[in-house]
Amino acid sequence: MKIVVAGTGYVGLVTGACLAEVGHNVTCVDINENKIQKMKQGISPIYEPGLDELLKKNNSNGKLDFTTDYKNAYKDADLVFIGVGTPEREDGSANLDYVFNVCKQISDNIEKDCLVVVKSTVPIGTNDKVEAFLKENLKNKVNLEVASNPEFLAQGTAVLDTLYAKRIVIGVESKKAENILKEIYKPYNQPIVVTNRRSAEMIKYASNDFLALKISFINEIANFCEIVGADVEDVAKGMSFDPRIGDKFLKAGIGYGGSCFPKDTKALHWLANDNGYELKTIKATIEVNQNQKYKLFRLAKQRVGSLKGLKVAVLGLTFKPGTDDLREAPSIPNVRRLLDEGAEVVAYDPVGEDNFKIIYPNIKYVETPEETLEGAHMAFIFTEWDEIKKISPTQYIELMNNPILFDGRNCYKINDMRNFEIDYYSVGRKAVLNLKNKSNKEVAATIM
Ligand code: NAD
């Protein structure tokens, strides 16, 4: 059976590589020639642990191939997985142009019966439209069917999430499509949830939006903890022992980012509105997250008044550890605000620097967290990379001009920080203000 995967981003490439790893013959198609050339040499164009090894192995054993020649790729495909992007439009709805471009390429070129499987996250009802579009535009007389197979991998753990997935969801309208997909996924030996296409599409949005809701919920509780003198880390821990709640996605911070939660919350909210229904919990999730993003920036402004001329250390750029993806990373708008205020930004990230340079070519980048801190007047943590969590409180004191730390990811235990002469602001916990001998004005004065 010839499997083609359209799109070699975080989803398409990992899907293709893992399907090859379990023994299928896979051709990955992308429109980006640069990416294809890299992958042909067994080099992953994205940072994803374990992926390089899979590419090298399955490239050399002939199970995995890469091409921009979509005509030949689709011509004799038995199965095409669509894994292209569905980014956010300005109004919050999902942009399906990439999906339908692929559909046009398939319908123009397919010469045999084929199952088209939509892996991209798409609004409820899209699979029906994709099938109608394909059938209307077919150039050759073939039987074609569409199935939904949403993806649940998380960046940073994508390979393991795929090879050891908690479940596979398939949305089908025929037993034939169900059997084909079950056969494809048999080697994974994972639970398969079979439903119709619309329910599968909804499962994806409902899952992502629920996780985003959980984050916004704990962030709101964190903000209230600060007002009433509770500690959100202890609160989350106390909650997590209840198996109905669990311990995942209960980490307070400066909000979620990434290529999925922001757009998928907005897309579902938009879709509900379009259907005359208001999803109130999702609306609140989005609003809380938007507000949370600038929480520490606002505190920094309050702390020193003006940021003009300050050397600000930025620790962590990617939206979370384990990925080089910057999409919707809180670092981006925060650095914008810091620069607009006239601060001098020095940034460190173990893998995100190259992508950040595309957005901010003129800020200073350094190779180690320590270099970032040298002479800084304040520091922000935006991503909880291990390299950043390893910085000891004494290093902040020794290296910085003023050890004022705004920790957007609660990397340190508050009780530990209380023992140091440092000002430490985190999320959902009382700030540690140990720079007693320096008033706000004095700190500001050392900065000028
Ligand atoms: P991405 O932006 O990383 O990759 C998309 C790829 O598609 C790019 O390489 C692009 O060049 C390619 N492409 C565009 N048009 C093409 C065409 N006509 N033919 C072939 N390739 C084409 O996207 P992603 O992050 O992998 O996400 C893809 C989809 O999966 C989205 O709908 C997303 O919501 C969903 N999803 C993403 C994640 C994640 O963690 N990134 C997880 C689950 C689901």
XYZ file of N, CA, C and O in Angstrom, residues 147-308:
648
model
N -11.663 10.380 5.227
C -11.800 10.025 6.646
C -11.095 11.075 7.490
O -10.136 11.712 7.047
N -11.591 11.245 8.693
C -10.954 12.181 9.625
C -10.081 11.375 10.590
O -10.500 10.322 11.076
N -8.888 11.886 10.842
C -7.986 11.187 11.763
C -7.150 12.250 12.485
O -5.976 12.432 12.233
N -7.792 12.998 13.395
C -7.089 14.118 14.038
C -5.858 13.660 14.803
O -5.779 12.510 15.237
N -4.930 14.586 14.943
C -3.641 14.274 15.564
C -3.582 14.876 16.979
O -4.009 15.992 17.196
N -3.002 14.096 17.913
C -2.951 14.559 19.306
C -1.529 14.697 19.832
O -1.338 14.883 21.030
N -0.532 14.584 18.947
C 0.848 14.680 19.441
C 1.113 16.063 20.019
O 0.452 17.041 19.668
N 2.090 16.111 20.922
C 2.521 17.405 21.460
C 3.949 17.652 21.003
O 4.774 16.722 20.977
N 4.248 18.879 20.623
C 5.610 19.202 20.188
C 6.571 18.996 21.353
O 6.250 19.280 22.508
N 7.744 18.489 21.045
C 8.730 18.201 22.099
C 8.710 16.730 22.476
O 9.710 16.176 22.902
N 7.538 16.098 22.306
C 7.431 14.661 22.602
C 6.689 13.967 21.465
O 6.061 12.923 21.647
N 6.741 14.573 20.272
C 5.886 14.144 19.164
C 6.127 12.696 18.736
O 5.178 11.966 18.440
N 7.404 12.280 18.710
C 7.697 10.920 18.246
C 7.131 9.894 19.229
O 6.421 8.954 18.833
N 7.407 10.090 20.501
C 6.887 9.153 21.510
C 5.366 9.208 21.560
O 4.697 8.179 21.682
N 4.811 10.421 21.452
C 3.342 10.560 21.470
C 2.696 9.779 20.340
O 1.562 9.316 20.453
N 3.410 9.676 19.218
C 2.851 8.970 18.063
C 3.042 7.457 18.197
O 2.095 6.691 18.006
N 4.265 7.064 18.547
C 4.530 5.614 18.631
C 3.816 4.976 19.821
O 3.520 3.792 19.809
N 3.567 5.781 20.861
C 2.888 5.239 22.057
C 1.654 6.087 22.386
O 1.445 6.468 23.531
N 0.872 6.374 21.377
C -0.293 7.267 21.575
C -1.281 6.663 22.562
O -1.406 5.436 22.678
N -1.973 7.556 23.278
C -2.988 7.099 24.240
C -4.221 6.588 23.497
O -4.936 5.732 23.965
N -4.495 7.186 22.360
C -5.600 6.720 21.515
C -5.437 7.257 20.106
O -4.759 8.260 19.866
N -6.086 6.522 19.193
C -6.158 6.990 17.807
C -7.642 7.203 17.531
O -8.459 6.352 17.854
N -7.959 8.376 16.986
C -9.364 8.653 16.684
C -9.552 8.602 15.177
O -8.816 9.269 14.440
N -10.512 7.791 14.743
C -10.819 7.822 13.313
C -12.305 8.107 13.112
O -13.168 7.510 13.744
N -12.553 9.070 12.229
C -13.925 9.451 11.896
C -14.221 9.000 10.489
O -13.596 9.470 9.540
N -15.144 8.063 10.362
C -15.394 7.473 9.037
C -16.892 7.402 8.746
O -17.719 7.419 9.658
N -17.187 7.312 7.457
C -18.587 7.173 7.032
C -18.808 5.822 6.369
O -19.876 5.573 5.828
N -17.786 4.942 6.374
C -17.982 3.603 5.802
C -17.113 2.585 6.535
O -16.074 2.938 7.107
N -17.558 1.350 6.511
C -16.807 0.254 7.122
C -15.470 0.060 6.392
O -14.457 -0.263 7.016
N -15.494 0.319 5.069
C -14.283 0.126 4.273
C -13.170 1.056 4.769
O -12.030 0.629 5.004
N -13.521 2.329 4.948
C -12.526 3.303 5.420
C -12.044 2.924 6.823
O -10.846 3.011 7.130
N -12.974 2.492 7.656
C -12.609 2.070 9.023
C -11.587 0.932 8.972
O -10.560 0.970 9.664
N -11.859 -0.060 8.141
C -10.962 -1.224 8.067
C -9.577 -0.849 7.535
O -8.566 -1.346 8.030
N -9.551 0.044 6.549
C -8.244 0.456 6.003
C -7.415 1.121 7.102
O -6.247 0.795 7.326
N -8.039 2.049 7.814
C -7.271 2.775 8.835
C -6.869 1.865 9.997
O -5.772 1.975 10.543
N -7.767 0.949 10.357
C -7.414 0.004 11.435
C -6.208 -0.840 11.038
O -5.329 -1.122 11.847
N -6.165 -1.225 9.771
C -5.047 -2.033 9.271
C -3.746 -1.227 9.306
O -2.696 -1.736 9.722
N -3.846 0.031 8.862
C -2.652 0.903 8.855
C -2.100 1.064 10.266
O -0.895 1.057 10.500
N -3.005 1.223 11.223
C -2.571 1.510 12.595
C -2.352 0.260 13.445
O -1.937 0.382 14.592
N -2.601 -0.911 12.868
C -2.466 -2.165 13.628
C -1.106 -2.294 14.336
O -1.053 -2.618 15.520
N 0.006 -2.013 13.623
C 1.308 -2.196 14.286
C 1.499 -1.311 15.514
O 2.341 -1.615 16.355
N 0.740 -0.238 15.631
C 0.900 0.650 16.789
C 0.334 0.006 18.061
O 0.732 0.361 19.166
N -0.644 -0.898 17.873
C -1.268 -1.574 19.013
C -1.807 -0.581 20.056
O -1.481 -0.672 21.236
N -2.571 0.372 19.585
C -3.127 1.407 20.478
C -4.650 1.393 20.411
O -5.223 0.950 19.420
N -5.313 1.877 21.481
C -6.786 1.919 21.437
C -7.269 2.808 20.289
O -6.721 3.882 20.079
N -8.250 2.329 19.567
C -8.793 3.112 18.445
C -10.242 3.481 18.741
O -11.060 2.618 19.053
N -10.516 4.776 18.671
C -11.892 5.249 18.842
C -12.464 5.478 17.451
O -11.937 6.296 16.701
N -13.519 4.738 17.136
C -14.120 4.908 15.803
C -15.423 5.679 15.956
O -16.266 5.349 16.802
N -15.571 6.714 15.149
C -16.788 7.520 15.211
C -17.052 8.089 13.817
O -16.379 7.719 12.860
N -18.036 8.987 13.718
C -18.248 9.591 12.403
C -17.309 10.797 12.233
O -16.635 11.211 13.175
N -17.273 11.337 11.033
C -16.275 12.375 10.736
C -16.469 13.621 11.586
O -15.506 14.185 12.106
N -17.730 14.043 11.754
C -17.973 15.281 12.510
C -17.593 15.124 13.980
O -17.063 16.058 14.605
N -17.865 13.955 14.536
C -17.505 13.739 15.948
C -15.985 13.711 16.094
O -15.442 14.232 17.076
N -15.298 13.115 15.124
C -13.824 13.076 15.194
C -13.256 14.494 15.151
O -12.347 14.839 15.915
N -13.821 15.306 14.264
C -13.361 16.700 14.176
C -13.604 17.423 15.500
O -12.764 18.188 15.982
N -14.760 17.145 16.104
C -15.093 17.806 17.374
C -14.206 17.299 18.513
O -13.807 18.074 19.387
N -13.866 16.005 18.492
C -13.006 15.443 19.555
C -11.688 16.226 19.614
O -11.187 16.556 20.681
N -11.146 16.529 18.448
C -9.864 17.249 18.415
C -9.997 18.637 19.056
O -9.228 19.009 19.928
N -10.994 19.405 18.611
C -11.152 20.754 19.174
C -11.502 20.700 20.662
O -10.975 21.472 21.464
N -12.412 19.795 21.015
C -12.837 19.714 22.418
C -11.650 19.342 23.308
O -11.505 19.871 24.417
N -10.773 18.454 22.817
C -9.603 18.044 23.613
C -8.654 19.217 23.810
O -8.242 19.520 24.931
N -8.298 19.876 22.720
C -7.355 21.000 22.835
C -7.938 22.139 23.659
O -7.253 22.744 24.474
N -9.210 22.418 23.437
C -9.812 23.553 24.136
C -9.973 23.245 25.621
O -9.889 24.134 26.467
N -10.180 21.973 25.946
C -10.274 21.600 27.362
C -8.926 21.800 28.057
O -8.857 22.300 29.187
N -7.848 21.425 27.376
C -6.508 21.604 27.969
C -6.198 23.097 28.143
O -5.640 23.507 29.169
N -6.566 23.880 27.135
C -6.349 25.330 27.233
C -7.177 25.905 28.388
O -6.703 26.752 29.155
N -8.396 25.405 28.518
C -9.287 25.852 29.608
C -8.669 25.537 30.965
O -8.689 26.351 31.888
N -8.067 24.355 31.071
C -7.439 23.955 32.334
C -6.301 24.922 32.691
O -6.150 25.324 33.842
N -5.536 25.298 31.665
C -4.423 26.236 31.922
C -4.978 27.601 32.336
O -4.508 28.201 33.308
N -5.973 28.080 31.595
C -6.525 29.386 31.959
C -7.179 29.330 33.330
O -7.134 30.297 34.096
N -7.791 28.205 33.664
C -8.425 28.068 34.977
C -7.387 28.223 36.090
O -7.542 29.015 37.009
N -6.286 27.479 35.978
C -5.283 27.532 37.055
C -4.609 28.912 37.069
O -4.235 29.416 38.130
N -4.526 29.548 35.903
C -3.948 30.896 35.887
C -4.856 31.902 36.586
O -4.378 32.807 37.268
N -6.158 31.747 36.419
C -7.074 32.638 37.136
C -7.008 32.391 38.632
O -6.982 33.320 39.433
N -6.968 31.107 39.004
C -6.841 30.773 40.429
C -5.524 31.360 40.962
O -5.472 31.902 42.067
N -4.473 31.283 40.138
C -3.165 31.835 40.541
C -3.281 33.331 40.826
O -2.780 33.826 41.840
N -3.948 34.031 39.919
C -4.080 35.480 40.109
C -4.837 35.785 41.399
O -4.493 36.712 42.130
N -5.846 34.969 41.673
C -6.630 35.190 42.899
C -5.818 34.778 44.133
O -5.927 35.406 45.182
N -4.980 33.742 43.989
C -4.090 33.330 45.088
C -3.245 34.509 45.548
O -3.039 34.730 46.747
N -2.750 35.269 44.566
C -1.894 36.413 44.916
C -2.656 37.414 45.769
O -2.115 38.005 46.699
N -3.922 37.581 45.477
C -4.733 38.577 46.210
C -5.008 38.108 47.630
O -4.948 38.886 48.573
N -5.275 36.811 47.786
C -5.699 36.329 49.115
C -4.568 35.643 49.894
O -4.796 35.094 50.969
N -3.366 35.669 49.351
C -2.220 35.127 50.087
C -2.096 33.615 50.052
O -1.503 33.015 50.947
N -2.647 32.975 49.026
C -2.448 31.518 48.866
C -1.296 31.279 47.884
O -0.854 32.201 47.204
N -0.821 30.037 47.827
C 0.296 29.690 46.947
C -0.224 28.707 45.897
O -0.604 27.574 46.222
N -0.230 29.130 44.636
C -0.860 28.314 43.588
C -0.149 26.975 43.373
O -0.793 25.994 42.993
N 1.150 26.929 43.657
C 1.856 25.653 43.475
C 1.312 24.622 44.466
O 1.082 23.461 44.116
N 1.101 25.051 45.718
C 0.535 24.145 46.716
C -0.922 23.815 46.389
O -1.375 22.685 46.568
N -1.630 24.820 45.895
C -3.047 24.612 45.549
C -3.151 23.555 44.441
O -3.928 22.600 44.543
N -2.313 23.715 43.396
C -2.351 22.764 42.276
C -1.958 21.363 42.750
O -2.565 20.367 42.350
N -0.957 21.309 43.625
C -0.518 20.004 44.130
C -1.661 19.348 44.907
O -1.981 18.169 44.709
N -2.293 20.130 45.762
C -3.400 19.599 46.557
C -4.545 19.115 45.690
O -5.175 18.096 45.979
N -4.789 19.828 44.604
C -5.870 19.430 43.687
C -5.517 18.160 42.933
O -6.369 17.317 42.655
N -4.219 18.023 42.607
C -3.805 16.997 41.644
C -3.962 15.568 42.154
O -4.002 14.636 41.360
N -4.034 15.394 43.470
C -4.185 14.031 43.995
C -5.575 13.460 43.716
O -5.792 12.261 43.833
N -6.505 14.327 43.395
C -7.852 13.875 43.058
C -7.815 13.340 41.625
O -7.570 14.109 40.683
N -8.030 12.029 41.453
C -7.903 11.486 40.084
C -8.896 12.096 39.104
O -8.683 12.036 37.887
N -9.970 12.695 39.627
C -10.906 13.341 38.694
C -10.277 14.595 38.098
O -10.698 15.090 37.069
N -9.269 15.138 38.782
C -8.619 16.366 38.302
C -7.293 16.043 37.630
O -7.034 16.478 36.514
N -6.445 15.263 38.321
C -5.140 14.898 37.749
C -4.122 16.020 37.899
O -4.457 17.128 38.330
N -2.880 15.716 37.537
C -1.822 16.702 37.767
C -1.333 17.387 36.493
O -0.422 18.197 36.523
N -1.946 17.084 35.363
C -1.466 17.666 34.108
C -2.173 18.993 33.808
O -3.335 19.169 34.117
N -1.433 19.881 33.183
C -1.975 21.169 32.725
C -2.530 22.004 33.878
O -3.483 22.742 33.724
N -1.906 21.853 35.026
C -2.298 22.646 36.196
C -1.124 23.514 36.624
O -0.953 23.793 37.801
N -0.300 23.893 35.673
C 0.889 24.677 35.995
C 0.601 26.140 35.673
O 0.391 26.503 34.514
N 0.602 26.948 36.726
C 0.341 28.375 36.508
C 1.537 29.023 35.820
O 2.675 28.593 35.980
N 1.270 30.050 35.060
C 2.353 30.733 34.357
C 1.824 31.918 33.570
O 0.727 32.431 33.858
N 2.603 32.331 32.564
C 2.160 33.492 31.784
C 1.363 33.076 30.547
O 1.325 33.779 29.549
N 0.723 31.937 30.638
C -0.247 31.569 29.608
C 0.283 30.610 28.566
O 1.484 30.415 28.428
N -0.651 30.017 27.843
C -0.285 29.053 26.801
C 0.024 29.777 25.493
O -0.458 30.876 25.244
N 0.870 29.129 24.681
C 1.154 29.633 23.332
C 1.153 28.440 22.397
O 0.431 27.470 22.626
N 1.975 28.508 21.357
C 2.093 27.362 20.463
C 1.191 27.470 19.258
O 0.394 28.389 19.118
N 1.328 26.456 18.412
C 0.623 26.516 17.128
C -0.806 25.999 17.243
O -1.546 26.053 16.277
N -1.196 25.487 18.412
C -2.519 24.850 18.485
C -3.509 25.531 19.428
O -4.578 25.956 18.980
N -3.188 25.621 20.717
C -4.198 26.119 21.672
C -4.754 27.501 21.290
O -5.977 27.685 21.283
N -3.883 28.478 20.980
C -4.455 29.793 20.664
C -5.402 29.744 19.468
O -6.505 30.274 19.507
N -4.968 29.071 18.395
C -5.824 29.090 17.195
C -7.031 28.173 17.353
O -8.109 28.477 16.852
N -6.861 27.057 18.062
C -7.977 26.111 18.165
C -9.073 26.611 19.113
O -10.251 26.287 18.924
N -8.703 27.386 20.120
C -9.743 27.979 20.975
C -10.509 29.018 20.162
O -11.741 29.042 20.185
N -9.754 29.834 19.426
C -10.431 30.895 18.653
C -11.298 30.291 17.541
O -12.401 30.759 17.293
N -10.778 29.254 16.892
C -11.530 28.661 15.773
C -12.840 28.042 16.257
O -13.883 28.193 15.612
N -12.802 27.363 17.398
C -14.041 26.729 17.880
C -15.029 27.795 18.348
O -16.231 27.686 18.098
N -14.492 28.827 19.002
C -15.365 29.914 19.447
C -16.020 30.593 18.255
O -17.225 30.857 18.239
N -15.215 30.813 17.213
C -15.726 31.445 15.996
C -16.808 30.564 15.357
O -17.870 31.042 14.969
N -16.515 29.270 15.290
C -17.440 28.336 14.638
C -18.773 28.266 15.398
O -19.850 28.223 14.788
N -18.681 28.280 16.724
C -19.907 28.252 17.532
C -20.722 29.512 17.253
O -21.930 29.443 16.991
N -20.052 30.657 17.290
C -20.747 31.924 16.985
C -21.420 31.869 15.632
O -22.555 32.300 15.459
N -20.690 31.315 14.656
C -21.212 31.219 13.301
C -22.467 30.335 13.247
O -23.282 30.457 12.355
N -22.558 29.444 14.239
C -23.729 28.564 14.320
C -24.744 29.085 15.332
O -25.607 28.338 15.800
N -24.570 30.349 15.741
C -25.533 30.975 16.648
C -25.402 30.534 18.096
O -26.354 30.632 18.874
N -24.209 30.043 18.478
C -24.040 29.587 19.858
C -22.793 30.218 20.465
O -21.750 30.304 19.813
N -22.902 30.659 21.711
C -21.742 31.249 22.381
C -21.096 30.222 23.307
O -21.741 29.730 24.247
N -19.841 29.887 23.042
C -19.109 28.975 23.941
C -18.463 29.824 25.034
O -17.352 30.336 24.868
N -19.157 29.953 26.152
C -18.718 30.919 27.175
C -17.407 30.513 27.837
O -16.572 31.353 28.150
N -17.230 29.226 28.072
C -15.989 28.796 28.740
C -14.775 29.035 27.833
O -13.698 29.381 28.300
N -14.989 28.868 26.541
C -13.856 29.052 25.613
C -13.539 30.544 25.484
O -12.371 30.947 25.411
N -14.593 31.346 25.491
C -14.390 32.803 25.431
C -13.543 33.245 26.633
O -12.571 33.997 26.495
N -13.912 32.724 27.806
C -13.175 33.085 29.023
C -11.733 32.571 28.955
O -10.797 33.260 29.370
N -11.563 31.376 28.422
C -10.216 30.791 28.288
C -9.311 31.719 27.482
O -8.168 31.999 27.867
N -9.848 32.214 26.374
C -9.066 33.089 25.481
C -8.736 34.408 26.188
O -7.594 34.886 26.164
N -9.744 34.981 26.852
C -9.542 36.279 27.511
C -8.520 36.185 28.639
O -7.648 37.035 28.787
N -8.640 35.121 29.441
C -7.707 34.949 30.562
C -6.283 34.817 30.021
O -5.344 35.428 30.526
N -6.137 34.060 28.952
C -4.802 33.842 28.402
C -4.194 35.128 27.855
O -3.007 35.402 28.035
N -5.017 35.902 27.209
C -4.541 37.160 26.634
C -4.018 38.081 27.735
O -2.961 38.688 27.618
N -4.762 38.141 28.826
C -4.402 38.999 29.950
C -3.153 38.477 30.669
O -2.305 39.245 31.107
N -3.032 37.168 30.737
C -1.952 36.536 31.505
C -0.576 36.816 30.889
O 0.419 36.945 31.593
N -0.585 36.920 29.571
C 0.656 37.064 28.808
C 1.531 38.218 29.288
O 2.741 38.137 29.322
N 0.878 39.327 29.644
C 1.631 40.543 29.972
C 1.728 40.791 31.469
O 2.131 41.856 31.909
N 1.326 39.796 32.238
C 1.255 39.942 33.689
C 2.593 40.415 34.286
O 2.648 41.372 35.054
N 3.663 39.750 33.911
C 4.956 40.080 34.513
C 5.523 41.367 33.934
O 6.215 42.115 34.626
N 5.219 41.637 32.688
C 5.659 42.902 32.102
C 5.036 44.071 32.877
O 5.718 45.040 33.214
N 3.749 43.933 33.189
C 3.069 45.000 33.946
C 3.727 45.177 35.309
O 3.951 46.282 35.777
N 4.061 44.041 35.956
C 4.725 44.109 37.267
C 6.087 44.799 37.162
O 6.472 45.588 38.031
N 6.796 44.487 36.075
C 8.125 45.094 35.882
C 8.001 46.604 35.736
O 8.794 47.365 36.298
N 6.986 47.019 34.997
C 6.753 48.462 34.811
C 6.464 49.125 36.160
O 6.995 50.175 36.489
N 5.621 48.455 36.932
C 5.287 48.990 38.262
C 6.531 49.061 39.137
O 6.713 49.988 39.903
N 7.386 48.068 38.978
C 8.547 47.934 39.861
C 9.556 49.054 39.638
O 10.106 49.598 40.582
N 9.824 49.383 38.376
C 10.871 50.375 38.121
C 10.390 51.632 37.405
O 11.191 52.525 37.136
N 9.114 51.710 37.111
C 8.635 52.905 36.403
C 8.978 52.812 34.934
O 8.260 52.189 34.175
N 10.109 53.373 34.575
C 10.504 53.320 33.161
C 11.523 52.205 32.914
O 12.386 51.947 33.748
N 11.404 51.576 31.767
C 12.357 50.514 31.408
C 13.444 51.033 30.472
O 14.307 50.279 30.026
N 13.385 52.301 30.188
C 14.312 52.904 29.221
C 15.765 52.712 29.667
O 16.108 53.011 30.814
